[in-house]
Tab-separated table of N, CA and C in Angstrom:
chain	number	residue	atom	x	y	z
A	55	UNK	N	0.983	-0.788	0.053
A	55	UNK	CA	-0.411	-0.135	0.462
A	55	UNK	C	0.798	1.833	0.160
A	56	UNK	N	0.268	1.843	-1.036
A	56	UNK	CA	1.124	2.936	-1.142
A	56	UNK	C	1.107	4.263	0.297
A	57	UNK	N	2.053	4.611	0.810
A	57	UNK	CA	2.053	6.208	1.372
A	57	UNK	C	0.376	7.017	1.702
A	58	UNK	N	0.811	7.069	0.196
A	58	UNK	CA	-0.418	8.448	0.595
A	58	UNK	C	-2.170	7.525	-0.015
A	59	UNK	N	-2.059	6.535	-0.479
A	59	UNK	CA	-3.426	5.795	-0.817
A	59	UNK	C	-3.353	5.118	1.178
A	60	UNK	N	-2.574	4.862	1.998
A	60	UNK	CA	-2.528	5.110	2.928
A	60	UNK	C	-3.211	5.974	4.293
A	61	UNK	N	-2.962	7.255	3.571
A	61	UNK	CA	-2.890	8.770	4.393
A	61	UNK	C	-5.128	8.485	4.257
A	62	UNK	N	-4.777	8.560	2.452
A	62	UNK	CA	-6.057	8.812	2.579
A	62	UNK	C	-7.404	7.355	3.309
A	63	UNK	N	-6.799	6.199	3.376
A	63	UNK	CA	-8.163	5.592	3.883
A	63	UNK	C	-7.574	5.461	5.503
A	64	UNK	N	-6.928	6.144	6.067
A	64	UNK	CA	-7.021	6.497	7.705
A	64	UNK	C	-7.931	7.901	6.836
A	65	UNK	N	-8.138	8.831	7.043
A	65	UNK	CA	-8.919	9.334	6.793
A	65	UNK	C	-10.335	9.201	6.146
A	66	UNK	N	-10.213	7.917	5.486
A	66	UNK	CA	-11.761	7.741	5.537
A	66	UNK	C	-12.469	6.720	6.249
A	67	UNK	N	-11.651	6.710	7.605
A	67	UNK	CA	-11.760	5.749	8.669
A	67	UNK	C	-12.779	6.406	9.196
A	68	UNK	N	-11.768	7.326	9.452
A	68	UNK	CA	-12.002	8.243	10.284
A	68	UNK	C	-13.881	9.172	9.829
A	69	UNK	N	-13.518	9.576	9.017
A	69	UNK	CA	-14.951	10.319	8.613
A	69	UNK	C	-16.272	8.815	9.020
A	70	UNK	N	-15.372	7.552	8.977
A	70	UNK	CA	-16.722	6.289	9.275
A	70	UNK	C	-16.573	6.331	10.481
A	71	UNK	N	-15.795	6.738	11.077
A	71	UNK	CA	-16.107	6.312	12.449
A	71	UNK	C	-17.229	7.559	12.597
A	72	UNK	N	-17.115	8.537	12.297
A	72	UNK	CA	-17.754	10.221	12.737
A	72	UNK	C	-18.749	10.665	12.304
A	73	UNK	N	-19.030	9.715	11.223
A	73	UNK	CA	-20.475	8.913	10.605
A	73	UNK	C	-21.591	8.516	11.706
A	74	UNK	N	-20.677	7.703	11.752
A	74	UNK	CA	-21.076	6.249	12.778
A	74	UNK	C	-20.930	6.292	14.548
A	75	UNK	N	-20.784	6.702	15.370
A	75	UNK	CA	-20.783	8.311	15.825
A	75	UNK	C	-22.145	8.830	16.039
A	76	UNK	N	-22.012	9.649	15.131
A	76	UNK	CA	-22.860	10.361	15.133
A	76	UNK	C	-24.463	10.188	14.816
A	77	UNK	N	-24.674	8.610	13.993
A	77	UNK	CA	-25.492	7.666	14.187
A	77	UNK	C	-26.363	7.692	15.025
A	78	UNK	N	-24.723	7.201	16.222
A	78	UNK	CA	-24.949	6.276	17.180
A	78	UNK	C	-25.650	7.215	17.864
A	79	UNK	N	-25.311	8.120	18.821
A	79	UNK	CA	-24.845	9.264	19.591
A	79	UNK	C	-26.792	9.840	19.568
A	80	UNK	N	-26.716	10.120	17.973
A	80	UNK	CA	-28.452	10.702	18.189
A	80	UNK	C	-29.184	9.931	17.867
A	81	UNK	N	-29.631	9.033	16.746
A	81	UNK	CA	-30.197	7.845	16.658
A	81	UNK	C	-30.514	6.897	16.033
A	82	UNK	N	-29.828	5.877	17.312
A	82	UNK	CA	-29.147	4.419	16.307
A	82	UNK	C	-30.136	4.145	15.786
A	83	UNK	N	-31.530	3.113	16.405
A	83	UNK	CA	-32.258	2.990	16.034
A	83	UNK	C	-32.822	3.109	13.985
A	84	UNK	N	-32.422	5.407	13.783
A	84	UNK	CA	-32.324	5.403	12.689
A	84	UNK	C	-31.068	4.257	11.653
A	85	UNK	N	-29.968	4.686	12.521
A	85	UNK	CA	-28.902	3.317	11.682
A	85	UNK	C	-29.786	2.352	11.783
A	86	UNK	N	-30.120	1.162	13.136
A	86	UNK	CA	-29.414	-0.040	12.821
A	86	UNK	C	-30.783	-0.517	11.789
A	87	UNK	N	-31.909	1.416	12.055
A	87	UNK	CA	-33.345	0.391	10.678
A	87	UNK	C	-33.039	-0.035	9.552
A	88	UNK	N	-32.155	1.507	9.095
A	88	UNK	CA	-30.995	1.198	7.595
A	88	UNK	C	-30.914	0.312	7.395
A	89	UNK	N	-30.118	-0.599	8.775
A	89	UNK	CA	-30.149	-2.277	7.499
A	89	UNK	C	-30.990	-3.092	7.742
A	90	UNK	N	-32.738	-2.348	9.159
A	90	UNK	CA	-32.750	-3.711	8.908
A	90	UNK	C	-32.631	-4.668	10.679
A	91	UNK	N	-31.391	-3.877	11.038
A	91	UNK	CA	-30.918	-4.725	12.277
A	91	UNK	C	-32.244	-4.467	13.302
A	92	UNK	N	-32.075	-5.473	14.043
A	92	UNK	CA	-33.171	-5.921	15.028
A	92	UNK	C	-33.175	-6.056	16.832
A	93	UNK	N	-32.766	-6.476	17.926
A	93	UNK	CA	-33.590	-5.252	18.357
A	93	UNK	C	-33.291	-4.001	18.610
A	94	UNK	N	-33.161	-2.523	18.684
A	94	UNK	CA	-32.919	-1.269	19.307
A	94	UNK	C	-32.552	-1.623	20.705
A	95	UNK	N	-30.916	-0.056	20.715
A	95	UNK	CA	-31.038	-0.930	21.683
A	95	UNK	C	-31.883	1.058	22.642
A	96	UNK	N	-32.006	0.462	23.639
A	96	UNK	CA	-32.719	1.643	24.845
A	96	UNK	C	-32.217	0.922	25.492
A	97	UNK	N	-30.791	1.597	25.731
A	97	UNK	CA	-30.016	2.101	27.292
A	97	UNK	C	-29.319	3.294	26.403
A	98	UNK	N	-29.896	4.390	26.363
A	98	UNK	CA	-29.256	4.874	25.238
A	98	UNK	C	-27.071	5.735	26.232
A	99	UNK	N	-27.044	5.734	26.944
A	99	UNK	CA	-26.866	6.092	28.481
A	99	UNK	C	-25.001	5.301	27.604
A	100	UNK	N	-25.075	3.246	27.750
A	100	UNK	CA	-24.692	3.649	27.234
A	100	UNK	C	-23.637	3.164	26.010
A	101	UNK	N	-24.867	3.334	24.321
A	101	UNK	CA	-25.059	3.348	23.121
A	101	UNK	C	-23.950	4.839	23.285
A	102	UNK	N	-24.006	5.929	23.137
A	102	UNK	CA	-23.481	7.265	23.758
A	102	UNK	C	-22.072	7.842	23.800
A	103	UNK	N	-22.040	6.027	25.660
A	103	UNK	CA	-20.797	6.000	25.624
A	103	UNK	C	-19.962	5.300	24.686
A	104	UNK	N	-20.664	4.192	23.843
A	104	UNK	CA	-19.957	3.626	22.717
A	104	UNK	C	-19.884	4.874	21.393
A	105	UNK	N	-20.496	5.340	21.861
A	105	UNK	CA	-20.667	6.534	20.275
A	105	UNK	C	-19.271	7.382	20.541
A	106	UNK	N	-18.936	7.880	21.769
A	106	UNK	CA	-18.220	9.100	22.014
A	106	UNK	C	-16.884	7.906	21.328
A	107	UNK	N	-17.084	6.942	22.085
A	107	UNK	CA	-15.183	6.377	22.401
A	107	UNK	C	-14.832	6.252	20.134
A	108	UNK	N	-15.932	5.509	19.691
A	108	UNK	CA	-15.172	5.341	17.920
A	108	UNK	C	-15.388	6.653	18.120
A	109	UNK	N	-16.246	7.800	17.717
A	109	UNK	CA	-15.840	9.008	17.138
A	109	UNK	C	-14.166	9.242	18.056
A	110	UNK	N	-14.215	9.495	19.354
A	110	UNK	CA	-12.502	8.968	19.321
A	110	UNK	C	-11.784	8.512	18.863
A	111	UNK	N	-12.121	7.215	18.938
A	111	UNK	CA	-10.721	6.632	18.232
A	111	UNK	C	-10.982	7.220	16.298
A	112	UNK	N	-12.089	7.932	15.677
A	112	UNK	CA	-11.708	8.401	14.890
A	112	UNK	C	-10.989	9.679	14.350
A	113	UNK	N	-10.906	10.646	16.397
A	113	UNK	CA	-9.630	11.040	15.697
A	113	UNK	C	-8.780	11.421	15.976
A	114	UNK	N	-8.061	9.186	15.819
A	114	UNK	CA	-7.402	8.414	16.171
A	114	UNK	C	-6.772	8.392	14.846
A	115	UNK	N	-7.932	8.259	13.770
A	115	UNK	CA	-7.212	7.575	12.351
A	115	UNK	C	-6.983	9.123	11.514
A	116	UNK	N	-7.572	10.238	11.936
A	116	UNK	CA	-7.295	11.369	11.153
A	116	UNK	C	-5.952	11.198	12.155
A	117	UNK	N	-5.744	11.748	12.446
A	117	UNK	CA	-3.935	11.768	12.981
A	117	UNK	C	-2.775	10.915	11.831
A	118	UNK	N	-3.650	9.587	12.411
A	118	UNK	CA	-3.379	8.282	11.667
A	118	UNK	C	-2.648	9.251	9.502
A	119	UNK	N	-3.541	9.999	9.163
A	119	UNK	CA	-3.716	10.297	8.057
A	119	UNK	C	-2.549	11.235	7.941
A	120	UNK	N	-2.132	11.791	9.019
A	120	UNK	CA	-1.719	13.221	8.885
A	120	UNK	C	-0.321	13.093	9.076
A	121	UNK	N	0.305	11.765	9.980
A	121	UNK	CA	1.343	11.361	10.230
A	121	UNK	C	0.981	10.091	11.473
A	122	UNK	N	1.218	9.446	10.351
A	122	UNK	CA	1.122	7.069	10.196
A	122	UNK	C	2.554	7.564	10.981
A	123	UNK	N	3.707	7.193	11.328
A	123	UNK	CA	4.416	7.052	11.925
A	123	UNK	C	4.455	7.696	13.784
A	124	UNK	N	4.205	8.963	13.950
A	124	UNK	CA	4.227	9.156	14.858
A	124	UNK	C	2.914	7.951	15.579
A	125	UNK	N	2.096	7.807	14.907
A	125	UNK	CA	0.245	7.305	15.386
A	125	UNK	C	0.220	5.566	15.576
A	126	UNK	N	1.370	4.739	15.335
A	126	UNK	CA	1.909	3.313	15.470
A	126	UNK	C	0.634	2.475	16.239
A	127	UNK	N	1.420	2.998	17.579
A	127	UNK	CA	-0.323	3.700	18.502
A	127	UNK	C	-1.376	2.794	18.571
A	128	UNK	N	-2.103	3.598	18.187
A	128	UNK	CA	-3.167	3.958	18.453
A	128	UNK	C	-3.874	3.085	16.792
A	129	UNK	N	-3.008	2.428	15.306
A	129	UNK	CA	-3.426	2.170	14.689
A	129	UNK	C	-2.983	0.455	15.559
A	130	UNK	N	-2.269	0.289	16.035
A	130	UNK	CA	-2.103	-0.656	16.708
A	130	UNK	C	-3.586	-0.964	17.536
A	131	UNK	N	-3.552	-0.243	18.551
A	131	UNK	CA	-4.442	-0.197	18.634
A	131	UNK	C	-6.090	-0.099	17.910
A	132	UNK	N	-6.247	0.039	17.269
A	132	UNK	CA	-7.012	0.330	15.579
A	132	UNK	C	-7.759	-1.300	16.172
A	133	UNK	N	-6.795	-1.643	15.133
A	133	UNK	CA	-6.791	-3.041	14.823
A	133	UNK	C	-7.718	-3.845	16.167
A	134	UNK	N	-7.011	-3.541	17.260
A	134	UNK	CA	-7.574	-4.665	18.452
A	134	UNK	C	-8.660	-4.306	18.810
A	135	UNK	N	-9.460	-2.757	18.357
A	135	UNK	CA	-10.479	-2.555	18.757
A	135	UNK	C	-11.447	-2.653	17.695
A	136	UNK	N	-11.125	-2.862	17.023
A	136	UNK	CA	-12.403	-3.199	15.356
A	136	UNK	C	-12.981	-4.291	15.454
A	137	UNK	N	-11.353	-4.981	15.143
A	137	UNK	CA	-11.557	-6.862	15.999
A	137	UNK	C	-12.386	-7.124	16.748
A	138	UNK	N	-12.235	-6.170	17.963
A	138	UNK	CA	-13.597	-6.597	19.146
A	138	UNK	C	-14.805	-6.528	18.871
A	139	UNK	N	-14.976	-5.257	17.908
A	139	UNK	CA	-16.414	-4.726	18.114
A	139	UNK	C	-16.409	-6.497	16.745
A	140	UNK	N	-15.913	-6.340	16.386
A	140	UNK	CA	-16.481	-7.301	14.771
A	140	UNK	C	-17.077	-8.326	15.539
A	141	UNK	N	-15.692	-9.563	16.546
A	141	UNK	CA	-16.169	-10.581	17.800
A	141	UNK	C	-17.103	-10.144	18.116
A	142	UNK	N	-17.730	-8.567	18.645
A	142	UNK	CA	-19.117	-8.605	20.183
A	142	UNK	C	-20.120	-8.505	19.506
A	143	UNK	N	-20.493	-8.414	18.039
A	143	UNK	CA	-20.992	-8.068	17.061
A	143	UNK	C	-21.298	-9.833	16.321
A	144	UNK	N	-20.833	-10.413	16.652
A	144	UNK	CA	-20.283	-11.374	16.352
A	144	UNK	C	-20.976	-12.944	16.950
A	145	UNK	N	-20.046	-11.522	17.844
A	145	UNK	CA	-21.440	-13.411	19.644
A	145	UNK	C	-22.560	-13.059	19.857
A	146	UNK	N	-23.508	-12.253	19.704
A	146	UNK	CA	-25.077	-11.278	20.014
A	146	UNK	C	-25.801	-11.770	18.981
A	147	UNK	N	-24.708	-11.949	17.671
A	147	UNK	CA	-25.843	-12.643	16.693
A	147	UNK	C	-26.207	-14.327	16.725
A	148	UNK	N	-24.992	-14.561	16.889
A	148	UNK	CA	-25.070	-15.803	17.597
A	148	UNK	C	-25.956	-16.268	18.442
A	149	UNK	N	-25.835	-15.739	19.681
A	149	UNK	CA	-26.503	-15.217	20.661
A	149	UNK	C	-27.536	-15.935	20.240
A	150	UNK	N	-27.943	-15.372	19.542
A	150	UNK	CA	-29.498	-14.513	19.515
A	150	UNK	C	-29.822	-12.249	19.848
A	151	UNK	N	-29.183	-12.116	20.712
A	151	UNK	CA	-29.635	-10.906	20.949
A	151	UNK	C	-29.149	-9.446	19.945
A	152	UNK	N	-29.553	-10.192	18.979
A	152	UNK	CA	-28.707	-8.958	17.227
A	152	UNK	C	-29.866	-10.318	16.339
A	153	UNK	N	-29.936	-9.229	15.003
A	153	UNK	CA	-30.246	-9.982	14.134
A	153	UNK	C	-29.030	-9.712	13.791
A	154	UNK	N	-29.501	-11.034	12.471
A	154	UNK	CA	-27.748	-10.610	11.436
A	154	UNK	C	-27.549	-9.136	11.255
A	155	UNK	N	-28.192	-8.679	10.480
A	155	UNK	CA	-29.009	-7.770	9.849
A	155	UNK	C	-27.070	-6.343	10.319
A	156	UNK	N	-27.738	-6.423	11.749
A	156	UNK	CA	-26.021	-5.765	11.903
A	156	UNK	C	-24.624	-6.022	11.621
A	157	UNK	N	-24.838	-6.709	11.168
A	157	UNK	CA	-22.878	-7.398	10.978
A	157	UNK	C	-23.041	-6.717	9.518
A	158	UNK	N	-23.992	-5.653	8.268
A	158	UNK	CA	-23.639	-5.043	8.094
A	158	UNK	C	-23.081	-4.098	8.012
A	159	UNK	N	-23.473	-3.690	9.244
A	159	UNK	CA	-22.594	-1.708	9.140
A	159	UNK	C	-20.978	-2.397	9.509
A	160	UNK	N	-20.493	-3.155	10.621
A	160	UNK	CA	-19.816	-4.030	11.742
A	160	UNK	C	-18.826	-3.908	10.243
A	161	UNK	N	-18.981	-4.854	9.188
A	161	UNK	CA	-18.591	-5.329	8.526
A	161	UNK	C	-17.832	-4.625	8.046
A	162	UNK	N	-17.934	-2.789	7.820
A	162	UNK	CA	-16.855	-2.132	7.677
A	162	UNK	C	-15.910	-1.944	8.403
A	163	UNK	N	-15.610	-2.901	9.627
A	163	UNK	CA	-14.836	-2.029	10.698
A	163	UNK	C	-14.180	-3.452	10.188
A	164	UNK	N	-15.044	-4.507	9.520
A	164	UNK	CA	-13.785	-6.171	9.029
A	164	UNK	C	-12.649	-4.858	8.232
A	165	UNK	N	-13.275	-4.577	6.817
A	165	UNK	CA	-12.636	-3.980	5.877
A	165	UNK	C	-11.553	-3.122	6.002
A	166	UNK	N	-11.591	-1.907	7.646
A	166	UNK	CA	-10.690	-0.815	7.833
A	166	UNK	C	-9.815	-2.436	8.735
A	167	UNK	N	-9.925	-3.624	9.435
A	167	UNK	CA	-9.280	-4.192	9.828
A	167	UNK	C	-7.865	-4.542	9.134
A	168	UNK	N	-8.644	-4.984	7.676
A	168	UNK	CA	-7.372	-5.477	6.412
A	168	UNK	C	-7.137	-4.362	6.402
A	169	UNK	N	-7.575	-3.402	6.043
A	169	UNK	CA	-7.173	-2.296	5.283
A	169	UNK	C	-5.582	-1.460	6.511
A	170	UNK	N	-6.222	-1.815	7.108
A	170	UNK	CA	-4.902	-1.065	9.007
A	170	UNK	C	-3.759	-2.319	9.166
A	171	UNK	N	-3.976	-3.581	8.404
A	171	UNK	CA	-2.915	-4.671	9.034
A	171	UNK	C	-2.121	-4.328	7.256
A	172	UNK	N	-2.795	-3.893	6.047
A	172	UNK	CA	-2.064	-3.773	5.337
A	172	UNK	C	-1.589	-2.632	5.760
A	173	UNK	N	-1.649	-1.467	5.520
A	173	UNK	CA	-0.660	-0.091	6.264
A	173	UNK	C	0.808	-1.233	7.049
A	174	UNK	N	0.617	-1.468	8.250
A	174	UNK	CA	0.685	-1.409	9.300
A	174	UNK	C	2.285	-2.648	8.507
A	175	UNK	N	2.199	-3.517	7.551
A	175	UNK	CA	2.865	-4.242	7.055
A	175	UNK	C	3.714	-3.293	6.243
A	176	UNK	N	3.266	-2.418	4.674
A	176	UNK	CA	3.700	-1.484	3.774
A	176	UNK	C	4.167	-0.698	4.916
A	177	UNK	N	4.783	0.182	5.986
A	177	UNK	CA	5.875	0.657	6.804
A	177	UNK	C	7.319	0.323	6.444
A	178	UNK	N	7.132	-0.921	6.434
A	178	UNK	CA	8.996	-1.302	5.761
A	178	UNK	C	9.492	-0.874	4.395
A	179	UNK	N	8.307	-0.715	3.705
A	179	UNK	CA	8.826	-0.183	2.588
A	179	UNK	C	8.714	0.552	2.596
A	180	UNK	N	7.487	1.392	3.330
A	180	UNK	CA	7.908	2.788	3.035
A	180	UNK	C	9.567	4.026	3.814
A	181	UNK	N	9.945	2.929	5.288
A	181	UNK	CA	10.775	3.222	5.296
A	181	UNK	C	12.147	3.702	5.163
A	182	UNK	N	12.103	1.776	3.511
A	182	UNK	CA	13.341	1.250	3.298
A	182	UNK	C	13.452	2.573	1.678
A	183	UNK	N	11.818	4.012	1.328
A	183	UNK	CA	11.679	3.815	0.973
A	183	UNK	C	12.047	5.813	1.171
A	184	UNK	N	12.606	5.830	2.428
A	184	UNK	CA	12.185	7.809	2.584
A	184	UNK	C	11.248	8.187	3.310
A	185	UNK	N	9.565	7.059	2.603
A	185	UNK	CA	8.427	7.866	2.775
A	185	UNK	C	7.627	7.630	4.033
A	186	UNK	N	8.349	6.658	4.486
A	186	UNK	CA	7.847	7.324	6.865
A	186	UNK	C	7.399	8.686	6.258
């Protein structure tokens, strides 16, 4: 992955997180209904707390878009965090707590996990070419 491509990808990840966070904060039902996921959460405090964390992670992705090397720990944490979102979502689907459609928006996290790992692996190429 080229450094410029990675920068655009992290910016896209930031925007993705900010859109999801805003949707979850202001109207989680609207977001989940868009995908047909049921039931919608009824404990707004916890949903809003989660939305706040999603928003903060978006700030980290924005920082990574601007300076990847300085924000490596954030990207490594993002891989762990997004993988956790995927696994927790899958566990809830398998337990029957939420419908399978919930995994549709979560698939965005899966895509970003793959892209983040690709960017982390590309870092050695950037370093050897002076593009870090």
